[in-house]
mmCIF file of C-alpha atoms in Angstrom:
data_model
loop_
_atom_site.group_PDB
_atom_site.id
_atom_site.type_symbol
_atom_site.label_atom_id
_atom_site.label_comp_id
_atom_site.label_asym_id
_atom_site.label_seq_id
_atom_site.Cartn_x
_atom_site.Cartn_y
_atom_site.Cartn_z
ATOM 1 C CA UNK A 24 73.930 133.176 118.551
ATOM 2 C CA UNK A 25 72.064 132.615 115.274
ATOM 3 C CA UNK A 26 70.957 129.016 114.779
ATOM 4 C CA UNK A 27 72.460 128.800 111.280
ATOM 5 C CA UNK A 28 76.077 129.225 112.439
ATOM 6 C CA UNK A 29 78.333 126.167 112.215
ATOM 7 C CA UNK A 30 79.513 124.574 115.436
ATOM 8 C CA UNK A 31 83.265 123.948 116.012
ATOM 9 C CA UNK A 32 82.743 120.202 115.378
ATOM 10 C CA UNK A 33 80.983 120.927 112.076
ATOM 11 C CA UNK A 34 83.779 123.281 111.006
ATOM 12 C CA UNK A 35 86.420 120.671 111.885
ATOM 13 C CA UNK A 36 84.507 117.990 109.956
ATOM 14 C CA UNK A 37 84.394 120.158 106.863
ATOM 15 C CA UNK A 38 88.072 121.089 107.119
ATOM 16 C CA UNK A 39 89.040 117.414 107.536
ATOM 17 C CA UNK A 40 87.237 116.463 104.341
ATOM 18 C CA UNK A 41 84.740 114.328 106.224
ATOM 19 C CA UNK A 42 81.716 115.649 104.380
ATOM 20 C CA UNK A 43 78.332 116.631 105.776
ATOM 21 C CA UNK A 44 77.118 113.958 108.170
ATOM 22 C CA UNK A 45 74.175 115.933 109.488
ATOM 23 C CA UNK A 46 74.074 114.979 113.182
ATOM 24 C CA UNK A 47 77.565 115.721 114.521
ATOM 25 C CA UNK A 48 76.681 114.019 117.833
ATOM 26 C CA UNK A 49 76.978 110.708 115.956
ATOM 27 C CA UNK A 50 79.999 111.404 113.714
ATOM 28 C CA UNK A 51 82.777 113.386 115.380
ATOM 29 C CA UNK A 52 85.407 115.288 113.407
ATOM 30 C CA UNK A 53 87.947 112.584 114.296
ATOM 31 C CA UNK A 54 85.641 109.795 113.112
ATOM 32 C CA UNK A 55 84.856 111.730 109.921
ATOM 33 C CA UNK A 56 88.558 112.090 109.180
ATOM 34 C CA UNK A 57 89.126 108.334 109.418
ATOM 35 C CA UNK A 58 85.969 107.413 107.500
ATOM 36 C CA UNK A 59 87.031 109.773 104.715
ATOM 37 C CA UNK A 60 90.033 107.451 104.275
ATOM 38 C CA UNK A 61 87.654 104.490 103.964
ATOM 39 C CA UNK A 62 85.706 106.343 101.260
ATOM 40 C CA UNK A 63 88.933 107.184 99.417
ATOM 41 C CA UNK A 64 90.061 103.552 99.644
ATOM 42 C CA UNK A 65 86.916 102.278 97.939
ATOM 43 C CA UNK A 66 87.072 105.085 95.347
ATOM 44 C CA UNK A 67 90.662 104.128 94.473
ATOM 45 C CA UNK A 68 89.759 100.435 94.263
ATOM 46 C CA UNK A 69 86.821 101.170 91.967
ATOM 47 C CA UNK A 70 89.008 103.376 89.773
ATOM 48 C CA UNK A 71 91.686 100.698 89.481
ATOM 49 C CA UNK A 72 89.345 97.779 88.721
ATOM 50 C CA UNK A 73 87.070 99.644 86.299
ATOM 51 C CA UNK A 74 90.028 101.259 84.519
ATOM 52 C CA UNK A 75 91.476 97.806 83.921
ATOM 53 C CA UNK A 76 88.145 96.510 82.601
ATOM 54 C CA UNK A 77 87.221 99.492 80.428
ATOM 55 C CA UNK A 78 90.598 100.324 78.918
ATOM 56 C CA UNK A 79 89.428 103.969 79.015
ATOM 57 C CA UNK A 80 90.020 106.965 81.228
ATOM 58 C CA UNK A 81 88.106 106.472 84.494
ATOM 59 C CA UNK A 82 87.530 109.176 87.111
ATOM 60 C CA UNK A 83 86.145 108.444 90.577
ATOM 61 C CA UNK A 84 85.171 111.114 93.099
ATOM 62 C CA UNK A 85 83.824 110.738 96.634
ATOM 63 C CA UNK A 86 80.530 112.471 97.371
ATOM 64 C CA UNK A 87 79.230 113.544 100.783
ATOM 65 C CA UNK A 88 78.736 110.578 103.130
ATOM 66 C CA UNK A 89 75.490 110.440 105.074
ATOM 67 C CA UNK A 90 74.138 108.915 108.266
ATOM 68 C CA UNK A 91 70.522 107.879 107.790
ATOM 69 C CA UNK A 92 68.155 104.988 108.347
ATOM 70 C CA UNK A 93 68.026 102.090 105.923
ATOM 71 C CA UNK A 94 64.480 103.082 104.997
ATOM 72 C CA UNK A 95 65.561 106.634 104.138
ATOM 73 C CA UNK A 96 68.501 105.343 102.127
ATOM 74 C CA UNK A 97 66.217 103.074 100.099
ATOM 75 C CA UNK A 98 64.098 106.113 99.250
ATOM 76 C CA UNK A 99 67.002 107.644 97.320
ATOM 77 C CA UNK A 100 66.550 105.141 94.470
ATOM 78 C CA UNK A 101 63.761 105.426 91.905
ATOM 79 C CA UNK A 102 64.387 101.928 90.536
ATOM 80 C CA UNK A 103 65.417 98.768 92.354
ATOM 81 C CA UNK A 104 69.230 98.798 92.646
ATOM 82 C CA UNK A 105 71.790 95.994 92.498
ATOM 83 C CA UNK A 106 72.967 94.925 95.962
ATOM 84 C CA UNK A 107 76.379 93.376 96.651
ATOM 85 C CA UNK A 108 76.719 92.065 100.209
ATOM 86 C CA UNK A 109 79.761 90.703 102.008
ATOM 87 C CA UNK A 110 81.321 90.645 105.463
ATOM 88 C CA UNK A 111 84.681 91.667 106.888
ATOM 89 C CA UNK A 112 86.369 88.294 107.352
ATOM 90 C CA UNK A 113 89.005 88.854 110.038
ATOM 91 C CA UNK A 114 86.953 91.546 111.778
ATOM 92 C CA UNK A 115 84.057 89.709 113.386
ATOM 93 C CA UNK A 116 82.223 89.335 110.038
ATOM 94 C CA UNK A 117 80.849 92.874 110.144
ATOM 95 C CA UNK A 118 78.461 93.405 107.233
ATOM 96 C CA UNK A 119 79.276 95.612 104.244
ATOM 97 C CA UNK A 120 77.187 96.431 101.178
ATOM 98 C CA UNK A 121 77.884 98.080 97.836
ATOM 99 C CA UNK A 122 74.734 99.484 96.233
ATOM 100 C CA UNK A 123 74.632 100.386 92.516
ATOM 101 C CA UNK A 124 71.718 101.451 90.322
ATOM 102 C CA UNK A 125 70.724 98.917 87.659
ATOM 103 C CA UNK A 126 72.274 100.772 84.719
ATOM 104 C CA UNK A 127 75.565 101.170 86.562
ATOM 105 C CA UNK A 128 75.642 97.473 87.480
ATOM 106 C CA UNK A 129 74.856 96.425 83.893
ATOM 107 C CA UNK A 130 77.545 98.773 82.561
ATOM 108 C CA UNK A 131 80.059 97.140 84.900
ATOM 109 C CA UNK A 132 78.823 93.670 83.873
ATOM 110 C CA UNK A 133 79.203 94.491 80.164
ATOM 111 C CA UNK A 134 82.789 95.635 80.771
ATOM 112 C CA UNK A 135 83.458 92.430 82.723
ATOM 113 C CA UNK A 136 82.315 90.417 79.682
ATOM 114 C CA UNK A 137 84.535 92.309 77.262
ATOM 115 C CA UNK A 138 81.950 94.810 75.992
ATOM 116 C CA UNK A 139 82.414 98.553 75.695
ATOM 117 C CA UNK A 140 79.682 99.490 78.161
ATOM 118 C CA UNK A 141 77.899 101.795 75.694
ATOM 119 C CA UNK A 142 74.999 99.437 74.954
ATOM 120 C CA UNK A 143 73.286 98.538 78.222
ATOM 121 C CA UNK A 144 72.362 94.824 78.024
ATOM 122 C CA UNK A 145 69.070 93.364 79.146
ATOM 123 C CA UNK A 146 69.127 92.207 82.794
ATOM 124 C CA UNK A 147 69.827 88.503 83.243
ATOM 125 C CA UNK A 148 71.486 86.180 85.734
ATOM 126 C CA UNK A 149 74.506 86.041 83.426
ATOM 127 C CA UNK A 150 75.058 89.793 83.733
ATOM 128 C CA UNK A 151 74.234 89.981 87.437
ATOM 129 C CA UNK A 152 76.883 87.316 88.068
ATOM 130 C CA UNK A 153 79.355 89.357 86.025
ATOM 131 C CA UNK A 154 78.509 92.480 88.047
ATOM 132 C CA UNK A 155 79.058 90.529 91.277
ATOM 133 C CA UNK A 156 82.489 89.429 90.083
ATOM 134 C CA UNK A 157 83.429 93.013 89.225
ATOM 135 C CA UNK A 158 82.353 94.320 92.629
ATOM 136 C CA UNK A 159 84.074 91.363 94.304
ATOM 137 C CA UNK A 160 87.340 92.516 92.730
ATOM 138 C CA UNK A 161 86.667 96.036 94.021
ATOM 139 C CA UNK A 162 86.116 94.802 97.575
ATOM 140 C CA UNK A 163 89.184 92.546 97.444
ATOM 141 C CA UNK A 164 91.355 95.479 96.355
ATOM 142 C CA UNK A 165 89.814 97.807 98.961
ATOM 143 C CA UNK A 166 90.286 95.274 101.777
ATOM 144 C CA UNK A 167 93.955 94.913 100.872
ATOM 145 C CA UNK A 168 94.402 98.677 101.203
ATOM 146 C CA UNK A 169 92.336 98.847 104.403
ATOM 147 C CA UNK A 170 94.591 96.206 105.962
ATOM 148 C CA UNK A 171 97.445 98.672 105.685
ATOM 149 C CA UNK A 172 95.375 101.316 107.514
ATOM 150 C CA UNK A 173 94.532 98.813 110.262
ATOM 151 C CA UNK A 174 98.086 97.879 111.279
ATOM 152 C CA UNK A 175 98.154 94.825 109.036
ATOM 153 C CA UNK A 176 94.887 93.304 110.285
ATOM 154 C CA UNK A 177 94.077 90.520 107.807
ATOM 155 C CA UNK A 178 90.828 91.155 105.967
ATOM 156 C CA UNK A 179 89.059 88.870 103.508
ATOM 157 C CA UNK A 180 85.615 89.244 101.897
ATOM 158 C CA UNK A 181 83.396 86.430 103.172
ATOM 159 C CA UNK A 182 79.714 85.429 102.907
ATOM 160 C CA UNK A 183 79.468 87.227 99.568
ATOM 161 C CA UNK A 184 76.073 87.408 97.870
ATOM 162 C CA UNK A 185 74.397 89.691 95.353
ATOM 163 C CA UNK A 186 70.897 90.263 94.029
ATOM 164 C CA UNK A 187 68.664 92.799 92.420
ATOM 165 C CA UNK A 188 66.721 94.631 95.125
ATOM 166 C CA UNK A 189 63.122 93.660 95.769
ATOM 167 C CA UNK A 190 60.228 95.649 97.239
ATOM 168 C CA UNK A 191 61.151 97.139 100.629
ATOM 169 C CA UNK A 192 64.801 96.229 100.060
ATOM 170 C CA UNK A 193 67.481 97.204 102.560
ATOM 171 C CA UNK A 194 71.178 97.757 101.890
ATOM 172 C CA UNK A 195 72.061 95.553 104.893
ATOM 173 C CA UNK A 196 69.426 92.836 104.754
ATOM 174 C CA UNK A 197 69.964 91.511 108.292
ATOM 175 C CA UNK A 198 69.540 94.943 109.887
ATOM 176 C CA UNK A 199 66.084 96.491 110.524
ATOM 177 C CA UNK A 200 64.659 99.261 108.351
ATOM 178 C CA UNK A 201 65.135 101.860 111.112
ATOM 179 C CA UNK A 202 68.791 100.935 111.725
ATOM 180 C CA UNK A 203 71.178 103.811 111.097
ATOM 181 C CA UNK A 204 73.829 103.274 108.464
ATOM 182 C CA UNK A 205 76.863 105.153 107.152
ATOM 183 C CA UNK A 206 76.530 105.495 103.374
ATOM 184 C CA UNK A 207 79.315 106.919 101.209
ATOM 185 C CA UNK A 208 78.786 107.498 97.467
ATOM 186 C CA UNK A 209 81.506 107.323 94.823
ATOM 187 C CA UNK A 210 80.708 108.814 91.416
ATOM 188 C CA UNK A 211 82.230 106.772 88.565
ATOM 189 C CA UNK A 212 82.811 108.541 85.229
ATOM 190 C CA UNK A 213 84.045 106.490 82.258
ATOM 191 C CA UNK A 214 84.929 108.275 79.028
ATOM 192 C CA UNK A 215 81.981 108.114 76.645
ATOM 193 C CA UNK A 216 79.639 106.390 79.123
ATOM 194 C CA UNK A 217 76.911 107.578 81.468
ATOM 195 C CA UNK A 218 78.206 108.176 85.039
ATOM 196 C CA UNK A 219 76.882 106.121 87.931
ATOM 197 C CA UNK A 220 77.308 105.919 91.700
ATOM 198 C CA UNK A 221 78.554 103.071 93.867
ATOM 199 C CA UNK A 222 77.499 103.444 97.517
ATOM 200 C CA UNK A 223 79.526 101.868 100.329
ATOM 201 C CA UNK A 224 77.254 101.072 103.291
ATOM 202 C CA UNK A 225 77.933 99.922 106.867
ATOM 203 C CA UNK A 226 75.976 100.125 110.089
ATOM 204 C CA UNK A 227 76.807 103.325 111.956
ATOM 205 C CA UNK A 228 78.221 101.367 114.912
ATOM 206 C CA UNK A 229 80.524 99.359 112.640
ATOM 207 C CA UNK A 230 81.671 102.499 110.833
ATOM 208 C CA UNK A 231 82.545 104.123 114.173
ATOM 209 C CA UNK A 232 84.362 100.977 115.295
ATOM 210 C CA UNK A 233 86.456 100.905 112.124
ATOM 211 C CA UNK A 234 87.261 104.599 112.534
ATOM 212 C CA UNK A 235 88.464 103.807 116.053
ATOM 213 C CA UNK A 236 90.573 100.867 114.876
ATOM 214 C CA UNK A 237 92.199 103.086 112.235
ATOM 215 C CA UNK A 238 92.919 105.772 114.826
ATOM 216 C CA UNK A 239 94.497 103.159 117.106
ATOM 217 C CA UNK A 240 96.645 101.905 114.217
ATOM 218 C CA UNK A 241 97.793 105.467 113.499
ATOM 219 C CA UNK A 242 98.852 105.817 117.126
ATOM 220 C CA UNK A 243 100.778 102.549 117.049
ATOM 221 C CA UNK A 244 98.358 100.453 119.071
ATOM 222 C CA UNK A 245 98.104 96.800 118.141
ATOM 223 C CA UNK A 246 94.639 95.530 117.131
ATOM 224 C CA UNK A 247 92.877 93.689 119.926
ATOM 225 C CA UNK A 248 91.455 90.192 119.319
ATOM 226 C CA UNK A 249 87.789 90.302 118.382
ATOM 227 C CA UNK A 250 85.512 89.393 121.277
ATOM 228 C CA UNK A 251 83.153 86.498 120.761
ATOM 229 C CA UNK A 252 79.703 87.641 119.710
ATOM 230 C CA UNK A 253 76.486 85.681 119.738
ATOM 231 C CA UNK A 254 75.342 87.803 116.810
ATOM 232 C CA UNK A 255 78.402 88.106 114.502
ATOM 233 C CA UNK A 256 76.416 90.034 111.896
ATOM 234 C CA UNK A 257 75.425 92.684 114.407
ATOM 235 C CA UNK A 258 77.038 96.077 114.878
ATOM 236 C CA UNK A 259 77.863 96.211 118.610
ATOM 237 C CA UNK A 260 80.567 98.728 119.549
ATOM 238 C CA UNK A 261 83.880 96.954 120.146
ATOM 239 C CA UNK A 262 85.776 99.842 121.699
ATOM 240 C CA UNK A 263 86.360 101.792 118.512
ATOM 241 C CA UNK A 264 84.632 104.951 117.342
ATOM 242 C CA UNK A 265 82.847 106.002 120.540
ATOM 243 C CA UNK A 266 85.838 105.854 122.903
ATOM 244 C CA UNK A 267 88.650 108.284 123.531
ATOM 245 C CA UNK A 268 91.733 107.718 121.424
ATOM 246 C CA UNK A 269 94.028 107.552 124.464
ATOM 247 C CA UNK A 270 97.275 109.436 125.260
ATOM 248 C CA UNK A 271 99.203 111.069 122.452
ATOM 249 C CA UNK A 272 102.203 109.188 121.116
ATOM 250 C CA UNK A 273 105.061 110.018 118.775
ATOM 251 C CA UNK A 274 103.735 109.492 115.232
ATOM 252 C CA UNK A 275 106.056 109.670 112.234
ATOM 253 C CA UNK A 276 106.031 108.504 108.618
ATOM 254 C CA UNK A 277 106.897 104.829 108.115
ATOM 255 C CA UNK A 278 110.371 104.230 106.635
ATOM 256 C CA UNK A 279 110.083 101.105 104.474
ATOM 257 C CA UNK A 280 113.077 99.071 103.430
ATOM 258 C CA UNK A 281 113.613 98.351 99.713
ATOM 259 C CA UNK A 282 111.629 95.277 98.720
ATOM 260 C CA UNK A 283 114.765 93.320 97.898
ATOM 261 C CA UNK A 284 116.780 94.435 100.923
ATOM 262 C CA UNK A 285 117.729 92.538 104.046
ATOM 263 C CA UNK A 286 116.101 93.265 107.375
ATOM 264 C CA UNK A 287 119.429 92.712 109.174
ATOM 265 C CA UNK A 288 119.915 91.978 112.828
ATOM 266 C CA UNK A 289 116.728 89.959 113.111
ATOM 267 C CA UNK A 290 114.543 93.102 113.136
ATOM 268 C CA UNK A 291 111.453 92.666 110.938
ATOM 269 C CA UNK A 292 111.002 95.143 108.128
ATOM 270 C CA UNK A 293 107.837 97.284 108.111
ATOM 271 C CA UNK A 294 106.850 95.440 104.929
ATOM 272 C CA UNK A 295 106.376 92.390 107.181
ATOM 273 C CA UNK A 296 103.203 94.060 108.500
ATOM 274 C CA UNK A 297 101.465 93.400 105.199
ATOM 275 C CA UNK A 298 103.428 90.375 104.010
ATOM 276 C CA UNK A 299 100.725 87.905 105.100
ATOM 277 C CA UNK A 300 97.823 89.745 103.474
ATOM 278 C CA UNK A 301 96.324 87.338 100.891
ATOM 279 C CA UNK A 302 96.003 88.443 97.267
ATOM 280 C CA UNK A 303 94.272 86.855 94.289
ATOM 281 C CA UNK A 304 96.612 85.348 91.669
ATOM 282 C CA UNK A 305 95.004 84.729 88.273
ATOM 283 C CA UNK A 306 96.521 83.079 85.200
ATOM 284 C CA UNK A 307 94.828 84.309 82.027
ATOM 285 C CA UNK A 308 95.106 82.055 79.013
ATOM 286 C CA UNK A 309 93.374 84.519 76.705
ATOM 287 C CA UNK A 310 90.210 86.462 76.046
ATOM 288 C CA UNK A 311 87.340 86.344 73.573
ATOM 289 C CA UNK A 312 84.618 88.834 72.803
ATOM 290 C CA UNK A 313 81.174 87.409 72.177
ATOM 291 C CA UNK A 314 77.672 88.785 71.906
ATOM 292 C CA UNK A 315 75.018 87.772 74.411
ATOM 293 C CA UNK A 316 73.314 85.627 71.750
ATOM 294 C CA UNK A 317 76.583 83.791 71.080
ATOM 295 C CA UNK A 318 77.060 83.175 74.821
ATOM 296 C CA UNK A 319 73.529 81.860 75.199
ATOM 297 C CA UNK A 320 74.051 79.563 72.201
ATOM 298 C CA UNK A 321 77.039 77.801 73.797
ATOM 299 C CA UNK A 322 76.568 74.093 74.407
ATOM 300 C CA UNK A 323 78.727 71.279 75.731
ATOM 301 C CA UNK A 324 81.458 70.593 73.184
ATOM 302 C CA UNK A 325 81.438 74.122 71.727
ATOM 303 C CA UNK A 326 84.863 75.709 71.164
ATOM 304 C CA UNK A 327 85.597 79.321 72.094
ATOM 305 C CA UNK A 328 88.520 80.757 70.144
ATOM 306 C CA UNK A 329 90.783 82.994 72.227
ATOM 307 C CA UNK A 330 92.856 85.973 71.146
ATOM 308 C CA UNK A 331 96.205 84.200 71.700
ATOM 309 C CA UNK A 332 98.153 81.899 69.434
ATOM 310 C CA UNK A 333 99.095 78.415 70.590
ATOM 311 C CA UNK A 334 102.401 78.530 72.438
ATOM 312 C CA UNK A 335 102.130 82.195 73.449
ATOM 313 C CA UNK A 336 102.895 82.920 77.117
ATOM 314 C CA UNK A 337 99.971 83.299 79.505
ATOM 315 C CA UNK A 338 99.402 86.422 81.615
ATOM 316 C CA UNK A 339 99.853 86.286 85.391
ATOM 317 C CA UNK A 340 97.791 88.842 87.323
ATOM 318 C CA UNK A 341 97.737 89.745 91.004
ATOM 319 C CA UNK A 342 94.550 91.482 92.141
ATOM 320 C CA UNK A 343 93.784 92.112 88.480
ATOM 321 C CA UNK A 344 97.153 93.752 87.675
ATOM 322 C CA UNK A 345 99.571 92.174 85.193
ATOM 323 C CA UNK A 346 102.873 91.308 86.884
ATOM 324 C CA UNK A 347 104.430 88.555 84.742
ATOM 325 C CA UNK A 348 104.179 86.149 81.795
ATOM 326 C CA UNK A 349 104.629 82.394 81.984
ATOM 327 C CA UNK A 350 104.006 79.015 80.456
ATOM 328 C CA UNK A 351 101.547 76.366 81.602
ATOM 329 C CA UNK A 352 103.039 73.217 83.136
ATOM 330 C CA UNK A 353 101.624 70.098 84.796
ATOM 331 C CA UNK A 354 102.691 69.267 88.356
ATOM 332 C CA UNK A 355 101.554 65.754 89.238
ATOM 333 C CA UNK A 356 97.849 66.039 88.388
ATOM 334 C CA UNK A 357 97.542 69.796 88.783
ATOM 335 C CA UNK A 358 98.156 72.662 86.382
ATOM 336 C CA UNK A 359 100.831 75.194 87.244
ATOM 337 C CA UNK A 360 102.623 78.069 85.562
ATOM 338 C CA UNK A 361 106.344 78.643 85.138
ATOM 339 C CA UNK A 362 107.239 82.346 85.146
ATOM 340 C CA UNK A 363 109.223 83.341 82.069
ATOM 341 C CA UNK A 364 109.114 87.132 82.230
ATOM 342 C CA UNK A 365 108.544 89.672 85.031
ATOM 343 C CA UNK A 366 106.814 92.939 84.131
ATOM 344 C CA UNK A 367 108.914 95.856 85.494
ATOM 345 C CA UNK A 368 107.066 97.461 88.407
ATOM 346 C CA UNK A 369 104.177 94.999 88.106
ATOM 347 C CA UNK A 370 104.448 93.635 91.646
ATOM 348 C CA UNK A 371 104.591 97.116 93.148
ATOM 349 C CA UNK A 372 101.453 98.179 91.254
ATOM 350 C CA UNK A 373 99.629 95.021 92.349
ATOM 351 C CA UNK A 374 100.488 95.652 96.002
ATOM 352 C CA UNK A 375 99.373 99.257 95.892
#
């Protein structure tokens, strides 16, 4: 048989949309199918967050994931990239990194600060912090969606840091240069702006574990408690991607009750599976657009004029999506907000 013919596993991986992973002994067709869902989840989160920030048409598309060493991955970048690092809180603090080239990170930062993204600002701590906040919103949105693919397993970003890469940088700083990682690129295209990629990176072992957890969730298996680990940042296999999926079970689409309906008879509604997933609630008093020089000129006692009139209702956002309007109140010594108007469909969009 000619050496250039595809093997059955390679054909299945391509048909499942898993992309070209090179060594099919490490990524099976089943693993590739589940990891493609992870890639799509991050692409959707990036589309949602950046669309909200830019106010323009945003298109995100998943490229071909790769399995390669950290050293080889670093060699893909001509300039030092921006590194966003976090861990899967609720899943043994497995490490995760988002890697963006400098121009892409500065574009995101400019959008975070109310700019149009067309004029790339000079790098500074102010803009790197803004880029971290933007990527933090992406990860928060992606984790919420991943919880639904993991049978309601509660996920929270923890141990979050960010920095511009230095010489001999690694996507996952606590893993050695020869460690194999799963790296999935998402191409971000914003109308009128230069496209850029955001790479999602995990150790190969952790990626296989997550694929296994997702497969178990699809088959109706409950997630097992995480075993104690003397090295919580490591990528030891926890019974996920490298093990057989187990006997076949009856799998059917979930039938969710209407959000306002009654469960009846004491039986929990399927929505209960995600009811405890935490979301970020933000009350926005108003916005202002300033130049970098105006920001740097701010001093104690300076007044920033917002785009809202006194007495106007404030915006209430969940995971960055507007769901309601309200008015600010004081409860004992704390601020609060009284909801005055619900945006139709806002809660459903925020939960999606």
